[in-house]
Amino acid sequence: MMSKPLKRNQSQGSTDTNVPVVSQVEPAFIPWTNPVTVNATYANGNQGNGGVVISVNSQNGISSNHPILVGYHHNSVSQQIGIIHNNQQIMQQSSVSSSNIQITQPSSTPTSPISSPRPSSVVFPTSLTNSSISTLDPNWQASKGSIRERNAAMFNNELMADIHFIVGPSGGAQSIPAHKYVLATGSSVFYAMFYGGLAEDKEEIEVPDVEPAAFLALLKYLYCDEIHLEADNVLATLYAAKKYIVPFLARACVNFLETSLTAKNACLLLSQSRLFEEPELMQRCWEVIDAQAEMALCSEGFVDIDSDTLKSILARETLNCKEIVVFEAALNWAAAECARQDIDSSAHNKRQVLGDAMYLLRIPTMTLEEFANGPAQSSVLSLQETTDVFLHFTARKKPGIRYPTKARPGLIPQLCHRFQSSAYRSNQWRYRGRTDSIQFCVDKRIFIVGFGLYGSSNGASKYNVKIELKKLGQVLATKNTKFFSDGSSNTFLVYFEHPIQVEPDACYTASAILDGNELSYFGQEGMSEVQVGNVTFQFQGSTDSTNGTGVQGGQIPELIFYGPSLNIEDVSHSTVGIHYE
């Protein structure tokens, strides 16, 4: 996590109650023959008022007309705080709130044993700044070998700062120093603010709508060409990048969100991507929501979306879940919206906050049992609506209903066939309680729905089957079920509970263990690469396979998946229907 900067002009209190103790220390940069002593007293005699007066005793051979770096040591932590030159403070870095004072001298400053003793003094105010230790040396530039390093040293640094941003909402705002030139070279918005025709000469600019951590991430990129994103600040950083028109940082934020996108956060990210006008991220969110609709609608983040996003989801034709799931998700959102509006979550209020979104629910497409146990008893529907829907289910002459009566078609599942033919009888496949596995990878993101399996080659038979999908040894999904084989060479489709997201260019292992009639069909003339629509599958043998399945032959002839949109000519050759029970 990025640490928060100290607030500008924030007083840093001290726990010391005595006058600072004079200490003798070894210089930090170059050896001196004799240690240097200083005298330190609180200005105005008050520890918390006016800062600290430091007097340098030059009798040890240090001339006051050479720059002297002053610092303090407190609780085993050293902090340099300023420079004295010709009796004048020329660089103030922070205040002293410690009982132990030290002075050090930069390596670039020569010592002068013949200089006449002259006392020097300076008063440091009690406000702390968030400066970089590396720039306290007047010759700090000599240690920075590139412009990137020198720029990085100025990040979040008071040194030469000519603008301050008061970032964050009132009560939690933080002051962040910056340099107009650096910002203007990285953002057209900053250029207009500082050098445009309507530029204003301000020392501070308030930015209440951006989080401090996100603003610092923005500055880190502008100063250092470094991008630091985390799950809890990426959306705020994307907002900042959009606000100040920094497209490369915005693109990095979107890429981060796409790679971390799951069913648990897809709805909330969809809501945000609509606000940010990020069509690619929106499309990715829709892919996840469509394919993993039940998990997305049941996620905690779903209830936090805005009403327009809710309506767009409820109107979606391609949601792959039962309508009762959509109905219950809408009621959960309504309850959360009632809480946001600080009203009671009664059935009447839920209906009120849903408004016209209620009529996007396809209640008549539920089963009679689902309707009777759900919407009919929710009190969200009026008595007349409940009666009309019941009549719609049962009456020959159906009443007019405002709710859509056509079921959502959902996504079209696609099939990847990896064998060119199947065999039986003379070379029959046997099941001996062993695992059939195959490893695969794809070049585009898809969602695995299930597998197609071969059944009995010796008449009708029932099978117990366990299917499993793993990634790098980690089980992503498993399903124990049964299927009936009619004795033909047709494959039998076995589905997971929910579709599983499969990322491109990563290896996954599909496995199946069958228990039933030992004689079975098996595939042959296997292909190591198969193209389905615009998705390319690559297959290779798996060490998990203990029953003979491999690339050339064996079980698991088909992978069922949701993928990118198909061309119309591909649909009849590579798709299959799914019925939700």
Coordinates of C-alpha atoms in Angstrom, one line a residue:
M1 CA 0.0 0.0 0.0
M2 CA 1.1 3.6 -0.7
S3 CA 1.8 5.5 2.4
K4 CA -0.1 8.7 3.0
P5 CA 1.8 12.0 2.8
L6 CA 1.9 14.3 5.8
K7 CA -0.5 17.2 5.6
R8 CA 0.9 20.5 4.7
N9 CA 1.2 22.9 7.7
Q10 CA 0.4 20.1 10.0
S11 CA 1.9 20.6 13.4
Q12 CA 4.0 17.7 14.6
G13 CA 3.9 17.6 18.4
S14 CA 6.7 16.5 20.6
T15 CA 6.7 14.3 23.6
D16 CA 9.8 15.9 25.0
T17 CA 9.4 18.2 28.0
N18 CA 13.0 19.4 28.4
V19 CA 15.2 21.8 26.5
P20 CA 16.9 19.9 23.6
V21 CA 20.1 18.2 24.7
V22 CA 23.3 19.0 22.9
S23 CA 24.8 15.9 21.3
Q24 CA 28.1 15.3 19.5
V25 CA 27.8 13.1 16.4
E26 CA 30.0 11.8 13.7
P27 CA 29.4 13.7 10.4
A28 CA 27.3 11.8 7.9
F29 CA 29.0 12.6 4.7
I30 CA 32.8 13.1 5.1
P31 CA 35.0 12.7 8.1
W32 CA 35.8 15.7 10.1
T33 CA 38.9 15.9 12.3
N34 CA 36.8 17.1 15.3
P35 CA 33.1 16.6 15.9
V36 CA 31.0 19.7 15.7
T37 CA 28.8 20.8 18.5
V38 CA 25.6 22.8 18.4
N39 CA 23.5 24.7 20.8
A40 CA 19.7 24.3 20.5
T41 CA 17.0 26.1 22.4
Y42 CA 13.3 26.4 21.7
A43 CA 12.3 29.7 20.2
N44 CA 10.3 31.9 22.6
G45 CA 11.2 29.4 25.3
N46 CA 8.2 27.3 24.3
Q47 CA 8.7 23.9 22.8
G48 CA 5.4 24.0 20.8
N49 CA 5.7 27.6 19.6
G50 CA 8.1 29.0 17.0
G51 CA 10.3 26.1 16.3
V52 CA 13.9 25.6 17.4
V53 CA 16.9 28.0 17.3
I54 CA 20.2 26.2 16.4
S55 CA 23.5 27.9 16.9
V56 CA 26.6 26.4 15.2
N57 CA 29.9 26.7 17.1
S58 CA 32.6 26.9 14.5
Q59 CA 35.6 26.6 16.8
N60 CA 36.3 23.2 15.6
G61 CA 37.3 24.4 12.2
I62 CA 34.0 24.6 10.3
S63 CA 33.4 27.9 8.6
S64 CA 29.9 29.2 8.7
N65 CA 30.3 30.6 5.1
H66 CA 30.2 27.0 3.8
P67 CA 26.8 25.3 3.5
I68 CA 26.2 23.2 6.6
L69 CA 23.4 20.5 6.6
V70 CA 21.5 20.4 9.9
G71 CA 19.6 17.4 11.2
Y72 CA 18.2 15.8 14.2
H73 CA 18.2 12.2 15.7
H74 CA 15.1 10.9 17.5
N75 CA 14.2 7.4 18.6
S76 CA 17.1 5.9 16.4
V77 CA 15.8 7.7 13.3
S78 CA 17.8 10.4 11.7
Q79 CA 16.2 13.3 9.8
Q80 CA 18.1 16.1 8.1
I81 CA 16.2 19.3 8.3
G82 CA 18.0 22.3 6.7
I83 CA 21.0 24.1 5.4
I84 CA 22.8 27.1 6.8
H85 CA 25.0 29.2 4.5
N86 CA 26.5 32.6 5.4
N87 CA 24.4 32.8 8.5
Q88 CA 21.2 32.3 6.4
Q89 CA 18.9 29.4 6.0
I90 CA 18.8 28.5 2.3
M91 CA 16.9 25.2 2.3
Q92 CA 14.2 24.4 4.9
Q93 CA 13.2 20.7 5.0
S94 CA 11.3 20.1 8.2
S95 CA 11.0 21.1 11.8
V96 CA 12.8 19.8 14.8
S97 CA 10.6 18.0 17.4
S98 CA 13.4 16.0 19.0
S99 CA 15.7 16.3 22.0
N100 CA 18.9 15.3 20.1
I101 CA 20.3 17.7 17.5
Q102 CA 23.1 17.0 15.1
I103 CA 24.7 18.8 12.1
T104 CA 26.4 17.2 9.1
Q105 CA 28.2 18.6 6.1
P106 CA 27.7 17.6 2.5
S107 CA 30.5 15.8 0.8
S108 CA 30.8 18.5 -1.9
T109 CA 31.5 21.3 0.7
P110 CA 35.2 21.6 1.5
T111 CA 36.3 22.1 5.1
S112 CA 38.4 25.1 6.0
P113 CA 40.6 24.8 9.0
I114 CA 41.8 28.4 8.7
S115 CA 38.4 30.1 8.6
S116 CA 37.7 32.4 11.4
P117 CA 35.0 31.3 13.8
R118 CA 31.6 32.9 13.2
P119 CA 28.4 31.8 14.9
S120 CA 25.4 30.9 12.6
S121 CA 21.8 30.5 13.6
V122 CA 18.4 29.8 12.0
V123 CA 14.9 29.3 13.2
F124 CA 12.9 26.2 11.8
P125 CA 9.1 26.4 12.0
T126 CA 7.3 23.4 13.5
S127 CA 5.5 22.2 10.3
L128 CA 6.8 19.0 8.8
T129 CA 7.0 18.4 5.1
N130 CA 7.1 15.2 3.0
S131 CA 10.5 15.8 1.4
S132 CA 12.9 13.2 0.0
I133 CA 16.0 12.5 2.1
S134 CA 18.1 12.1 -1.0
T135 CA 17.7 15.8 -2.0
L136 CA 18.9 17.2 1.2
D137 CA 22.5 17.1 -0.1
P138 CA 23.0 20.3 -2.1
N139 CA 24.9 18.1 -4.6
W140 CA 22.2 15.4 -4.8
Q141 CA 22.0 15.8 -8.6
A142 CA 25.5 14.3 -8.9
S143 CA 24.3 10.9 -7.7
K144 CA 21.4 10.8 -10.3
G145 CA 22.6 9.3 -13.5
S146 CA 19.5 10.0 -15.6
I147 CA 16.7 12.5 -16.0
R148 CA 14.3 9.8 -14.8
E149 CA 16.2 9.4 -11.6
R150 CA 16.3 13.2 -11.1
N151 CA 12.6 13.5 -11.8
A152 CA 11.9 10.7 -9.4
A153 CA 13.8 12.5 -6.7
M154 CA 11.3 15.4 -7.1
F155 CA 8.2 13.2 -6.7
N156 CA 6.2 14.3 -3.7
N157 CA 9.0 16.6 -2.7
E158 CA 8.8 20.1 -1.3
L159 CA 12.2 21.0 -2.9
M160 CA 11.5 23.5 -5.7
A161 CA 7.8 22.7 -5.5
D162 CA 5.8 25.6 -7.0
I163 CA 2.3 24.2 -6.6
H164 CA 0.4 22.3 -3.9
F165 CA -2.7 20.2 -4.3
I166 CA -5.1 19.8 -1.4
V167 CA -6.4 16.4 -2.3
G168 CA -9.4 14.5 -0.9
P169 CA -12.7 15.4 0.7
S170 CA -13.0 18.0 3.4
G171 CA -11.8 16.7 6.7
G172 CA -9.5 14.1 5.1
A173 CA -7.6 16.3 2.6
Q174 CA -3.9 16.0 2.2
S175 CA -1.4 18.5 0.8
I176 CA 0.8 17.2 -2.0
P177 CA 3.6 19.2 -3.4
A178 CA 4.4 19.2 -7.1
H179 CA 6.2 21.0 -9.9
K180 CA 4.2 22.6 -12.7
Y181 CA 6.7 21.9 -15.5
V182 CA 6.7 18.1 -14.8
L183 CA 2.9 18.0 -14.6
A184 CA 2.4 20.1 -17.7
T185 CA 4.6 17.9 -19.8
G186 CA 2.5 14.9 -18.9
S187 CA -1.0 16.2 -19.0
S188 CA -2.8 18.7 -21.3
V189 CA -5.1 19.5 -18.4
F190 CA -2.2 20.5 -16.2
Y191 CA -0.7 22.5 -19.1
A192 CA -3.9 24.5 -19.5
M193 CA -4.1 25.0 -15.7
F194 CA -0.6 26.4 -15.4
Y195 CA 0.4 27.8 -18.8
G196 CA -2.8 28.2 -20.8
G197 CA -4.7 31.4 -21.7
L198 CA -6.9 31.1 -18.6
A199 CA -4.2 30.0 -16.2
E200 CA -4.5 31.2 -12.7
D201 CA -1.5 32.0 -10.5
K202 CA -2.5 30.0 -7.4
E203 CA -0.3 28.4 -4.8
E204 CA -2.8 25.8 -3.9
I205 CA -5.4 23.9 -5.9
E206 CA -8.2 21.9 -4.2
V207 CA -9.0 18.5 -5.6
P208 CA -11.8 17.2 -3.4
D209 CA -13.0 14.5 -5.9
V210 CA -9.8 12.5 -6.1
E211 CA -8.4 10.2 -3.4
P212 CA -4.9 11.1 -2.2
A213 CA -3.5 7.6 -3.0
A214 CA -4.9 7.8 -6.5
F215 CA -3.4 11.3 -7.0
L216 CA 0.0 10.1 -5.8
A217 CA -0.3 7.2 -8.2
L218 CA -0.9 9.7 -11.0
L219 CA 2.1 11.8 -10.0
K220 CA 4.2 8.7 -9.7
Y221 CA 3.6 8.0 -13.3
L222 CA 4.2 11.6 -14.5
Y223 CA 7.4 11.9 -12.5
C224 CA 8.9 8.4 -12.7
D225 CA 7.1 6.5 -15.6
E226 CA 6.2 4.0 -12.9
I227 CA 2.7 2.5 -12.5
H228 CA 1.7 1.3 -9.1
L229 CA -1.8 -0.2 -9.0
E230 CA -3.7 -2.2 -6.4
A231 CA -7.2 -3.6 -6.2
D232 CA -8.3 -0.9 -3.8
N233 CA -7.0 2.1 -5.7
V234 CA -7.2 1.2 -9.3
L235 CA -10.7 2.6 -9.9
A236 CA -9.8 5.9 -8.2
T237 CA -6.6 6.0 -10.2
L238 CA -8.5 5.5 -13.4
Y239 CA -10.8 8.4 -12.5
A240 CA -7.7 10.6 -11.9
A241 CA -6.1 9.5 -15.2
K242 CA -9.3 10.3 -17.0
K243 CA -9.8 13.6 -15.3
Y244 CA -6.3 14.9 -16.2
I245 CA -6.2 13.1 -19.6
V246 CA -3.3 10.8 -19.0
P247 CA -4.3 8.0 -21.5
F248 CA -1.4 5.6 -21.0
L249 CA -2.1 5.4 -17.3
A250 CA -5.8 5.0 -18.0
R251 CA -5.0 2.1 -20.3
A252 CA -2.9 0.5 -17.7
C253 CA -5.8 0.8 -15.2
V254 CA -8.2 -0.8 -17.7
N255 CA -5.8 -3.6 -18.4
F256 CA -5.4 -4.2 -14.6
L257 CA -9.2 -4.3 -14.2
E258 CA -9.6 -6.7 -17.1
T259 CA -7.1 -9.2 -15.8
S260 CA -8.7 -9.1 -12.3
L261 CA -12.2 -9.3 -13.6
T262 CA -14.4 -12.0 -12.0
A263 CA -18.1 -12.7 -11.5
K264 CA -17.8 -11.2 -8.0
N265 CA -16.8 -7.8 -9.3
A266 CA -18.1 -7.7 -12.9
C267 CA -21.4 -5.9 -12.1
L268 CA -19.7 -3.2 -10.1
L269 CA -17.0 -2.7 -12.7
L270 CA -19.6 -2.5 -15.4
S271 CA -21.2 0.3 -13.4
Q272 CA -17.9 2.1 -13.2
S273 CA -16.8 1.5 -16.8
R274 CA -20.1 3.1 -18.0
L275 CA -19.2 6.2 -16.0
F276 CA -15.6 6.2 -17.4
E277 CA -16.8 5.5 -21.0
E278 CA -14.5 2.5 -21.4
P279 CA -16.2 0.3 -24.1
E280 CA -13.6 -2.4 -24.0
L281 CA -13.9 -2.9 -20.3
M282 CA -17.7 -2.8 -20.6
Q283 CA -17.5 -5.6 -23.2
R284 CA -15.3 -7.7 -20.9
C285 CA -17.7 -7.1 -18.0
W286 CA -20.7 -8.2 -20.2
E287 CA -18.9 -11.4 -21.2
V288 CA -18.4 -12.4 -17.6
I289 CA -21.9 -11.3 -16.5
D290 CA -23.5 -13.2 -19.4
A291 CA -21.5 -16.4 -19.0
Q292 CA -21.5 -16.5 -15.2
A293 CA -24.8 -14.7 -14.6
E294 CA -26.0 -16.4 -11.5
M295 CA -22.7 -15.8 -9.7
A296 CA -22.6 -12.2 -10.9
L297 CA -26.1 -11.4 -9.8
C298 CA -25.6 -13.1 -6.4
S299 CA -22.4 -11.2 -5.7
E300 CA -22.1 -8.6 -3.0
G301 CA -21.1 -5.9 -5.4
F302 CA -24.3 -6.3 -7.5
V303 CA -26.4 -4.4 -4.9
D304 CA -24.1 -1.4 -5.1
I305 CA -24.6 -0.7 -8.8
D306 CA -26.5 2.4 -10.1
S307 CA -30.0 2.2 -11.3
D308 CA -29.1 2.6 -15.0
T309 CA -26.7 -0.3 -14.8
L310 CA -29.3 -2.4 -13.1
K311 CA -31.8 -1.7 -15.9
S312 CA -29.2 -2.6 -18.5
I313 CA -28.5 -5.9 -16.8
L314 CA -32.2 -6.8 -16.3
A315 CA -32.8 -6.0 -20.0
R316 CA -30.0 -8.3 -21.1
E317 CA -31.1 -11.1 -23.5
T318 CA -28.0 -13.2 -23.0
L319 CA -28.0 -13.8 -19.2
N320 CA -27.4 -17.5 -18.6
C321 CA -29.5 -18.2 -15.5
K322 CA -33.0 -18.9 -14.3
E323 CA -35.4 -15.9 -14.2
I324 CA -36.0 -16.5 -10.5
V325 CA -32.4 -15.7 -9.9
V326 CA -32.8 -12.4 -11.7
F327 CA -35.9 -11.6 -9.7
E328 CA -34.3 -12.3 -6.4
A329 CA -31.2 -10.2 -7.4
A330 CA -33.5 -7.3 -8.3
L331 CA -35.1 -7.5 -4.8
N332 CA -31.7 -7.6 -3.1
W333 CA -30.7 -4.5 -5.0
A334 CA -34.0 -2.8 -4.1
A335 CA -33.4 -3.5 -0.4
A336 CA -30.0 -2.0 -0.6
E337 CA -31.3 1.0 -2.4
C338 CA -33.9 1.5 0.4
A339 CA -31.1 1.5 2.9
R340 CA -29.2 4.1 0.8
Q341 CA -32.3 6.3 0.8
D342 CA -32.8 5.7 4.5
I343 CA -36.3 4.3 4.1
D344 CA -37.8 1.1 5.3
S345 CA -37.3 -1.9 3.0
S346 CA -40.9 -2.8 2.8
A347 CA -42.4 -4.5 -0.3
H348 CA -44.0 -1.2 -1.3
N349 CA -40.7 0.7 -1.0
K350 CA -38.8 -1.9 -2.9
R351 CA -41.3 -1.6 -5.8
Q352 CA -41.0 2.1 -5.7
V353 CA -37.2 2.2 -5.9
L354 CA -37.3 -0.4 -8.7
G355 CA -39.7 1.7 -10.7
D356 CA -39.9 0.7 -14.4
A357 CA -37.0 -1.8 -13.9
M358 CA -39.7 -4.1 -12.5
Y359 CA -41.1 -4.6 -15.9
L360 CA -37.8 -5.9 -17.3
L361 CA -38.2 -9.0 -15.1
R362 CA -39.5 -11.9 -17.2
I363 CA -41.7 -13.3 -14.5
P364 CA -44.1 -15.3 -16.8
T365 CA -41.0 -17.3 -18.0
M366 CA -40.5 -18.9 -14.6
T367 CA -41.9 -22.3 -13.8
L368 CA -45.3 -22.2 -12.1
E369 CA -43.6 -23.6 -8.9
E370 CA -40.9 -20.9 -9.0
F371 CA -43.5 -18.2 -9.4
A372 CA -45.8 -19.5 -6.7
N373 CA -42.9 -19.8 -4.1
G374 CA -41.2 -16.5 -5.2
P375 CA -42.9 -13.5 -6.7
A376 CA -46.4 -14.5 -5.8
Q377 CA -45.5 -14.4 -2.1
S378 CA -43.1 -11.4 -2.2
S379 CA -45.9 -8.8 -1.9
V380 CA -44.0 -6.8 -4.5
L381 CA -46.5 -7.6 -7.2
S382 CA -50.0 -6.2 -6.9
L383 CA -52.9 -8.6 -6.4
Q384 CA -54.1 -8.1 -9.9
E385 CA -50.6 -8.8 -11.3
T386 CA -50.3 -12.0 -9.3
T387 CA -53.7 -13.2 -10.5
D388 CA -52.9 -12.3 -14.2
V389 CA -49.6 -14.3 -14.1
F390 CA -51.3 -17.3 -12.5
L391 CA -53.9 -17.2 -15.3
H392 CA -51.1 -16.8 -17.8
F393 CA -49.7 -20.1 -16.6
T394 CA -53.0 -22.0 -16.4
A395 CA -55.8 -20.4 -18.5
R396 CA -56.5 -21.2 -22.1
K397 CA -57.4 -17.5 -22.7
K398 CA -54.5 -15.6 -21.3
P399 CA -54.8 -12.1 -20.0
G400 CA -52.6 -9.2 -21.1
I401 CA -49.5 -8.9 -19.0
R402 CA -47.0 -6.0 -18.9
Y403 CA -44.1 -8.3 -18.0
P404 CA -42.2 -9.9 -20.9
T405 CA -43.4 -13.4 -21.8
K406 CA -40.4 -14.5 -23.9
A407 CA -37.6 -16.2 -22.2
R408 CA -34.1 -14.9 -22.5
P409 CA -32.3 -16.9 -25.2
G410 CA -29.0 -16.8 -23.3
L411 CA -25.6 -17.5 -24.8
I412 CA -25.0 -20.1 -27.5
P413 CA -22.7 -22.9 -26.2
Q414 CA -20.0 -23.9 -28.6
L415 CA -18.3 -27.3 -29.0
C416 CA -14.6 -28.0 -29.6
H417 CA -14.3 -31.5 -31.3
R418 CA -10.7 -32.7 -30.9
F419 CA -11.1 -36.2 -32.7
Q420 CA -11.9 -36.8 -36.3
S421 CA -13.4 -40.2 -35.8
S422 CA -14.4 -42.7 -33.1
A423 CA -13.9 -46.5 -32.8
Y424 CA -15.6 -49.4 -31.1
R425 CA -15.7 -53.2 -30.8
S426 CA -12.3 -54.4 -32.1
N427 CA -10.4 -51.8 -30.0
Q428 CA -12.8 -51.1 -27.3
W429 CA -12.0 -48.6 -24.6
R430 CA -12.3 -49.8 -21.0
Y431 CA -12.9 -48.0 -17.7
R432 CA -11.0 -49.3 -14.7
G433 CA -11.6 -46.5 -12.2
R434 CA -8.7 -44.5 -13.7
T435 CA -8.5 -40.9 -14.8
D436 CA -8.8 -39.7 -18.4
S437 CA -7.2 -36.3 -18.8
I438 CA -6.1 -33.9 -21.5
Q439 CA -4.3 -30.6 -21.2
F440 CA -5.3 -27.6 -23.3
C441 CA -4.9 -23.9 -23.8
V442 CA -6.7 -21.2 -25.8
D443 CA -5.7 -17.9 -27.4
K444 CA -8.8 -16.0 -26.2
R445 CA -10.7 -15.8 -23.0
I446 CA -13.5 -18.4 -22.8
F447 CA -15.8 -20.0 -20.3
I448 CA -15.8 -23.8 -20.0
V449 CA -19.3 -25.1 -19.5
G450 CA -18.7 -28.9 -19.5
F451 CA -17.3 -31.8 -21.4
G452 CA -18.7 -34.2 -24.1
L453 CA -18.0 -37.8 -23.2
Y454 CA -18.2 -41.2 -25.0
G455 CA -20.6 -43.8 -23.6
S456 CA -21.2 -47.5 -23.9
S457 CA -20.4 -49.4 -27.1
N458 CA -22.2 -52.5 -25.9
G459 CA -25.8 -51.4 -25.6
A460 CA -27.6 -49.0 -23.3
S461 CA -25.9 -48.3 -20.0
K462 CA -25.8 -45.9 -17.0
Y463 CA -22.6 -44.1 -15.9
N464 CA -21.5 -42.4 -12.8
V465 CA -19.1 -39.7 -13.8
K466 CA -16.8 -37.1 -12.1
I467 CA -15.5 -34.3 -14.3
E468 CA -12.9 -31.8 -13.2
L469 CA -11.1 -28.7 -14.5
K470 CA -7.7 -27.7 -13.0
K471 CA -5.1 -25.0 -13.6
L472 CA -1.5 -25.7 -12.5
G473 CA -2.7 -28.4 -10.2
Q474 CA -5.4 -26.3 -8.6
V475 CA -9.0 -27.6 -8.9
L476 CA -11.2 -24.8 -10.4
A477 CA -14.4 -26.9 -10.6
T478 CA -15.6 -30.4 -10.1
K479 CA -19.0 -32.1 -10.7
N480 CA -20.3 -35.6 -9.8
T481 CA -23.3 -36.7 -11.8
K482 CA -24.8 -39.5 -13.9
F483 CA -25.7 -39.9 -17.6
F484 CA -27.4 -42.5 -19.7
S485 CA -25.7 -43.9 -22.8
D486 CA -28.0 -45.3 -25.5
G487 CA -25.2 -47.4 -27.0
S488 CA -24.6 -45.1 -29.9
S489 CA -21.4 -43.3 -30.7
N490 CA -23.0 -40.0 -29.9
T491 CA -21.3 -38.0 -27.1
F492 CA -23.1 -37.2 -23.9
L493 CA -22.8 -33.7 -22.5
V494 CA -21.9 -33.3 -18.8
Y495 CA -22.0 -29.8 -17.3
F496 CA -20.3 -28.0 -14.4
E497 CA -22.5 -26.2 -11.8
H498 CA -21.3 -22.8 -13.2
P499 CA -19.2 -21.9 -16.2
I500 CA -15.5 -21.4 -15.4
Q501 CA -13.4 -18.6 -16.8
V502 CA -10.4 -19.7 -18.8
E503 CA -7.7 -17.2 -19.6
P504 CA -5.7 -17.2 -22.8
D505 CA -2.2 -18.6 -22.9
A506 CA -2.5 -20.6 -19.7
C507 CA -2.6 -24.4 -19.4
Y508 CA -5.7 -26.2 -18.1
T509 CA -6.4 -29.8 -17.5
A510 CA -9.7 -31.5 -18.2
S511 CA -10.3 -34.8 -16.4
A512 CA -13.1 -37.4 -16.2
I513 CA -13.5 -40.6 -14.2
L514 CA -16.3 -42.9 -15.4
D515 CA -17.9 -45.8 -13.6
G516 CA -20.2 -48.1 -15.5
N517 CA -20.1 -50.5 -18.4
E518 CA -16.4 -51.2 -19.1
L519 CA -16.8 -51.2 -22.9
S520 CA -17.0 -47.8 -24.5
Y521 CA -16.4 -45.8 -27.6
F522 CA -13.2 -43.9 -27.9
G523 CA -11.8 -41.1 -30.1
Q524 CA -9.0 -41.4 -32.6
E525 CA -7.2 -39.3 -35.2
G526 CA -6.8 -36.6 -32.6
M527 CA -5.8 -33.1 -33.5
S528 CA -3.3 -31.0 -31.5
E529 CA -4.8 -27.8 -32.7
V530 CA -8.5 -27.0 -33.3
Q531 CA -10.1 -23.8 -34.5
V532 CA -13.6 -23.0 -33.4
G533 CA -14.9 -19.7 -34.6
N534 CA -12.2 -17.3 -33.7
V535 CA -10.8 -19.3 -30.8
T536 CA -7.8 -21.6 -31.2
F537 CA -7.4 -24.6 -28.9
Q538 CA -4.1 -26.4 -28.5
F539 CA -4.0 -29.9 -26.8
Q540 CA -1.2 -31.9 -25.3
G541 CA -0.9 -34.9 -23.1
S542 CA -1.5 -34.7 -19.3
T543 CA 0.5 -36.5 -16.6
D544 CA -2.8 -36.9 -14.8
S545 CA -4.1 -39.3 -17.4
T546 CA -3.8 -42.9 -16.2
N547 CA -6.3 -44.6 -18.5
G548 CA -4.6 -43.9 -21.9
T549 CA -6.2 -40.7 -23.0
G550 CA -3.9 -38.4 -24.9
V551 CA -3.8 -36.1 -27.9
Q552 CA -4.2 -38.9 -30.5
G553 CA -7.0 -40.9 -28.9
G554 CA -9.1 -41.6 -25.9
Q555 CA -11.9 -39.9 -23.9
I556 CA -13.1 -36.3 -23.4
P557 CA -13.7 -35.8 -27.2
E558 CA -15.4 -32.4 -26.7
L559 CA -15.1 -29.2 -24.6
I560 CA -18.3 -27.2 -24.2
F561 CA -17.7 -23.5 -23.8
Y562 CA -18.9 -19.9 -24.2
G563 CA -16.7 -17.8 -26.3
P564 CA -16.5 -14.7 -28.5
S565 CA -19.4 -14.1 -30.9
L566 CA -19.7 -16.6 -33.6
N567 CA -20.1 -16.0 -37.3
I568 CA -23.6 -17.1 -38.4
E569 CA -22.2 -19.9 -40.6
D570 CA -20.4 -21.4 -37.6
V571 CA -23.4 -21.7 -35.4
S572 CA -25.0 -24.9 -36.8
H573 CA -21.7 -26.8 -36.8
S574 CA -20.3 -26.0 -33.4
T575 CA -23.1 -25.2 -31.0
V576 CA -25.4 -27.1 -28.7
G577 CA -28.4 -26.3 -26.6
I578 CA -28.3 -26.1 -22.8
H579 CA -31.4 -26.4 -20.6
Y580 CA -31.3 -25.0 -17.1
E581 CA -32.9 -27.3 -14.6

